Amino acid sequence: NDFSKALEIYAGALKAAEREGDPALLADIYYRMGRVHLRQQQWELSIQVFGQALTLLETSGPDASKAIVHSNIGIAYQELGLADSARSHYLQALEIRRQTEDRPGEVRSLIDIGSTHLTQGRYTKALEYYVNAQSLAETLKPEDPATVGAVLTHMGSRYGELGAYQVALDYQGKAL
């Protein structure tokens, strides 16, 4: 299948990159392999492979690559039902995104952190993160309307799940 072929190609690229000794290239290949495992719902394997990418990236300062890897590890942990572990990685991604002034990424991290609280039944805490994401997204509106729309849609869905249907409709309407 396509996933097997992708992993086969990445394995070959990994061998070549190891010969070159380029940590950034190796990290990128591990990241891409981790994404394939994530798409295949191989959560534990994706965590392991993303961890290899993260180890290679640790020598660099805070950058977008590390934030993205932490977010993907968080996704895998969340899929395993390990919200605390997921949140730990989402928080690390958030910190990096704040340091690098990646505002759209920061919005995404706030939503991710909120979702971990939501899965644990901490609705007030989840909404706190969602509101913070919305506030930050609103400041991006002229440059990044897609992020704003995604946040408003997400918040509308969460309020709908909580039974606050009018509030949910209001958010969905704002997203349009």
mmCIF file of C-alpha atoms in Angstrom:
data_model
loop_
_atom_site.group_PDB
_atom_site.id
_atom_site.type_symbol
_atom_site.label_atom_id
_atom_site.label_comp_id
_atom_site.label_asym_id
_atom_site.label_seq_id
_atom_site.Cartn_x
_atom_site.Cartn_y
_atom_site.Cartn_z
ATOM 1 C CA ASN A 1 0.000 0.000 0.000
ATOM 2 C CA ASP A 2 0.999 3.662 -0.159
ATOM 3 C CA PHE A 3 1.975 3.792 3.518
ATOM 4 C CA SER A 4 4.341 0.851 3.152
ATOM 5 C CA LYS A 5 5.878 2.413 0.066
ATOM 6 C CA ALA A 6 6.341 5.738 1.852
ATOM 7 C CA LEU A 7 8.028 4.035 4.806
ATOM 8 C CA GLU A 8 10.265 2.091 2.413
ATOM 9 C CA ILE A 9 11.327 5.319 0.705
ATOM 10 C CA TYR A 10 11.927 7.041 4.049
ATOM 11 C CA ALA A 11 13.999 4.082 5.268
ATOM 12 C CA GLY A 12 16.255 4.490 2.234
ATOM 13 C CA ALA A 13 16.458 8.233 2.779
ATOM 14 C CA LEU A 14 17.292 7.621 6.424
ATOM 15 C CA LYS A 15 20.289 5.458 5.486
ATOM 16 C CA ALA A 16 21.544 8.124 3.096
ATOM 17 C CA ALA A 17 21.051 10.879 5.672
ATOM 18 C CA GLU A 18 22.902 8.829 8.304
ATOM 19 C CA ARG A 19 25.873 8.629 5.935
ATOM 20 C CA GLU A 20 25.739 12.406 5.521
ATOM 21 C CA GLY A 21 25.479 12.930 9.280
ATOM 22 C CA ASP A 22 23.009 15.808 8.951
ATOM 23 C CA PRO A 23 20.892 15.932 12.161
ATOM 24 C CA ALA A 24 18.303 18.324 10.683
ATOM 25 C CA LEU A 25 17.769 16.051 7.686
ATOM 26 C CA LEU A 26 17.569 12.974 9.903
ATOM 27 C CA ALA A 27 15.026 14.711 12.146
ATOM 28 C CA ASP A 28 12.919 15.647 9.127
ATOM 29 C CA ILE A 29 12.896 12.064 7.858
ATOM 30 C CA TYR A 30 11.961 10.718 11.304
ATOM 31 C CA TYR A 31 9.209 13.333 11.485
ATOM 32 C CA ARG A 32 7.838 12.239 8.113
ATOM 33 C CA MET A 33 7.980 8.583 9.159
ATOM 34 C CA GLY A 34 6.149 9.483 12.360
ATOM 35 C CA ARG A 35 3.415 11.185 10.321
ATOM 36 C CA VAL A 36 2.960 8.004 8.280
ATOM 37 C CA HIS A 37 2.612 5.959 11.476
ATOM 38 C CA LEU A 38 0.184 8.545 12.848
ATOM 39 C CA ARG A 39 -1.931 8.280 9.686
ATOM 40 C CA GLN A 40 -1.916 4.495 10.105
ATOM 41 C CA GLN A 41 -3.114 4.935 13.701
ATOM 42 C CA GLN A 42 0.037 3.270 14.997
ATOM 43 C CA TRP A 43 0.126 5.555 18.016
ATOM 44 C CA GLU A 44 2.941 3.957 20.028
ATOM 45 C CA LEU A 45 5.185 3.619 17.000
ATOM 46 C CA SER A 46 4.548 7.214 15.965
ATOM 47 C CA ILE A 47 5.496 8.397 19.478
ATOM 48 C CA GLN A 48 8.715 6.414 19.280
ATOM 49 C CA VAL A 49 9.658 7.761 15.850
ATOM 50 C CA PHE A 50 8.678 11.347 16.707
ATOM 51 C CA GLY A 51 10.826 10.943 19.830
ATOM 52 C CA GLN A 52 13.820 10.176 17.618
ATOM 53 C CA ALA A 53 13.142 13.361 15.642
ATOM 54 C CA LEU A 54 12.844 15.341 18.873
ATOM 55 C CA THR A 55 16.144 13.973 20.191
ATOM 56 C CA LEU A 56 17.877 15.175 17.036
ATOM 57 C CA LEU A 57 16.208 18.584 17.276
ATOM 58 C CA GLU A 58 17.093 19.126 20.947
ATOM 59 C CA THR A 59 20.467 20.649 20.082
ATOM 60 C CA SER A 60 18.795 23.522 18.266
ATOM 61 C CA GLY A 61 17.011 26.346 20.041
ATOM 62 C CA PRO A 62 13.233 26.689 20.101
ATOM 63 C CA ASP A 63 11.965 26.413 16.577
ATOM 64 C CA ALA A 64 8.857 25.531 14.634
ATOM 65 C CA SER A 65 10.071 22.006 13.932
ATOM 66 C CA LYS A 66 10.229 21.095 17.621
ATOM 67 C CA ALA A 67 6.789 22.591 18.241
ATOM 68 C CA ILE A 68 5.315 20.565 15.382
ATOM 69 C CA VAL A 69 6.893 17.336 16.638
ATOM 70 C CA HIS A 70 5.622 17.974 20.183
ATOM 71 C CA SER A 71 2.125 18.604 18.797
ATOM 72 C CA ASN A 72 2.191 15.348 16.852
ATOM 73 C CA ILE A 73 3.350 13.409 19.906
ATOM 74 C CA GLY A 74 0.457 15.031 21.753
ATOM 75 C CA ILE A 75 -1.975 13.823 19.096
ATOM 76 C CA ALA A 76 -0.720 10.246 19.451
ATOM 77 C CA TYR A 77 -0.965 10.329 23.247
ATOM 78 C CA GLN A 78 -4.447 11.808 23.044
ATOM 79 C CA GLU A 79 -5.524 9.030 20.688
ATOM 80 C CA LEU A 80 -4.216 6.539 23.256
ATOM 81 C CA GLY A 81 -6.438 8.197 25.869
ATOM 82 C CA LEU A 82 -3.440 9.618 27.752
ATOM 83 C CA ALA A 83 -4.625 13.216 28.070
ATOM 84 C CA ASP A 84 -2.023 14.229 30.670
ATOM 85 C CA SER A 85 0.854 13.063 28.460
ATOM 86 C CA ALA A 86 -0.738 14.733 25.447
ATOM 87 C CA ARG A 87 -1.162 17.972 27.373
ATOM 88 C CA SER A 88 2.497 17.889 28.447
ATOM 89 C CA HIS A 89 3.591 17.874 24.802
ATOM 90 C CA TYR A 90 0.988 20.435 23.756
ATOM 91 C CA LEU A 91 2.256 22.734 26.530
ATOM 92 C CA GLN A 92 5.824 22.344 25.286
ATOM 93 C CA ALA A 93 4.662 23.181 21.768
ATOM 94 C CA LEU A 94 2.817 26.224 23.126
ATOM 95 C CA GLU A 95 5.918 27.494 24.922
ATOM 96 C CA ILE A 96 8.044 27.142 21.782
ATOM 97 C CA ARG A 97 5.396 28.866 19.683
ATOM 98 C CA ARG A 98 5.271 31.747 22.136
ATOM 99 C CA GLN A 99 9.063 32.059 22.074
ATOM 100 C CA THR A 100 9.137 32.058 18.275
ATOM 101 C CA GLU A 101 6.055 34.311 17.977
ATOM 102 C CA ASP A 102 4.145 31.745 15.901
ATOM 103 C CA ARG A 103 0.689 33.123 16.677
ATOM 104 C CA PRO A 104 -1.366 30.758 14.465
ATOM 105 C CA GLY A 105 0.552 27.825 15.982
ATOM 106 C CA GLU A 106 -0.102 29.221 19.440
ATOM 107 C CA VAL A 107 -3.837 29.269 18.671
ATOM 108 C CA ARG A 108 -3.635 25.619 17.597
ATOM 109 C CA SER A 109 -1.764 24.667 20.789
ATOM 110 C CA LEU A 110 -4.335 26.421 22.974
ATOM 111 C CA ILE A 111 -7.111 24.461 21.254
ATOM 112 C CA ASP A 112 -5.160 21.215 21.655
ATOM 113 C CA ILE A 113 -4.612 21.843 25.375
ATOM 114 C CA GLY A 114 -8.294 22.678 25.784
ATOM 115 C CA SER A 115 -9.247 19.429 24.087
ATOM 116 C CA THR A 116 -7.268 17.419 26.655
ATOM 117 C CA HIS A 117 -9.235 19.083 29.426
ATOM 118 C CA LEU A 118 -12.463 18.426 27.537
ATOM 119 C CA THR A 119 -11.740 14.689 27.277
ATOM 120 C CA GLN A 120 -11.178 14.629 31.042
ATOM 121 C CA GLY A 121 -14.509 16.330 31.712
ATOM 122 C CA ARG A 122 -12.941 19.642 32.772
ATOM 123 C CA TYR A 123 -15.318 21.754 30.709
ATOM 124 C CA THR A 124 -14.599 25.083 32.383
ATOM 125 C CA LYS A 125 -10.848 24.653 31.952
ATOM 126 C CA ALA A 126 -11.326 23.570 28.332
ATOM 127 C CA LEU A 127 -13.439 26.631 27.588
ATOM 128 C CA GLU A 128 -10.803 28.845 29.236
ATOM 129 C CA TYR A 129 -8.245 27.610 26.698
ATOM 130 C CA TYR A 130 -10.723 27.910 23.827
ATOM 131 C CA VAL A 131 -11.556 31.500 24.785
ATOM 132 C CA ASN A 132 -7.836 32.329 24.946
ATOM 133 C CA ALA A 133 -7.425 30.755 21.499
ATOM 134 C CA GLN A 134 -10.318 32.822 20.194
ATOM 135 C CA SER A 135 -8.924 36.042 21.665
ATOM 136 C CA LEU A 136 -5.542 35.441 20.071
ATOM 137 C CA ALA A 137 -7.112 34.365 16.778
ATOM 138 C CA GLU A 138 -9.137 37.577 16.647
ATOM 139 C CA THR A 139 -5.872 39.564 16.635
ATOM 140 C CA LEU A 140 -4.836 37.590 13.536
ATOM 141 C CA LYS A 141 -8.083 38.204 11.681
ATOM 142 C CA PRO A 142 -6.803 40.498 8.922
ATOM 143 C CA GLU A 143 -3.775 38.298 8.160
ATOM 144 C CA ASP A 144 -5.190 34.864 8.908
ATOM 145 C CA PRO A 145 -8.979 34.611 8.549
ATOM 146 C CA ALA A 146 -8.775 30.801 8.172
ATOM 147 C CA THR A 147 -7.377 30.408 11.700
ATOM 148 C CA VAL A 148 -10.099 32.643 13.098
ATOM 149 C CA GLY A 149 -12.796 30.683 11.261
ATOM 150 C CA ALA A 150 -11.381 27.375 12.468
ATOM 151 C CA VAL A 151 -11.347 28.554 16.093
ATOM 152 C CA LEU A 152 -14.907 29.874 15.921
ATOM 153 C CA THR A 153 -16.128 26.648 14.309
ATOM 154 C CA HIS A 154 -14.303 24.605 16.937
ATOM 155 C CA MET A 155 -15.795 26.643 19.773
ATOM 156 C CA GLY A 156 -19.255 26.332 18.283
ATOM 157 C CA SER A 157 -18.860 22.561 18.184
ATOM 158 C CA ARG A 158 -17.679 22.420 21.805
ATOM 159 C CA TYR A 159 -20.580 24.566 23.034
ATOM 160 C CA GLY A 160 -22.941 22.322 21.079
ATOM 161 C CA GLU A 161 -21.494 19.277 22.845
ATOM 162 C CA LEU A 162 -22.169 21.036 26.153
ATOM 163 C CA GLY A 163 -25.802 21.610 25.191
ATOM 164 C CA ALA A 164 -25.443 25.406 24.820
ATOM 165 C CA TYR A 165 -27.028 25.324 21.385
ATOM 166 C CA GLN A 166 -27.718 29.047 20.938
ATOM 167 C CA VAL A 167 -24.143 29.905 21.867
ATOM 168 C CA ALA A 168 -22.958 27.183 19.495
ATOM 169 C CA LEU A 169 -25.027 28.627 16.663
ATOM 170 C CA ASP A 170 -23.680 32.103 17.387
ATOM 171 C CA TYR A 171 -20.099 30.860 17.078
ATOM 172 C CA GLN A 172 -20.881 28.898 13.923
ATOM 173 C CA GLY A 173 -22.482 32.029 12.448
ATOM 174 C CA LYS A 174 -19.417 34.139 13.290
ATOM 175 C CA ALA A 175 -17.233 31.563 11.559
ATOM 176 C CA LEU A 176 -18.982 32.183 8.251
#
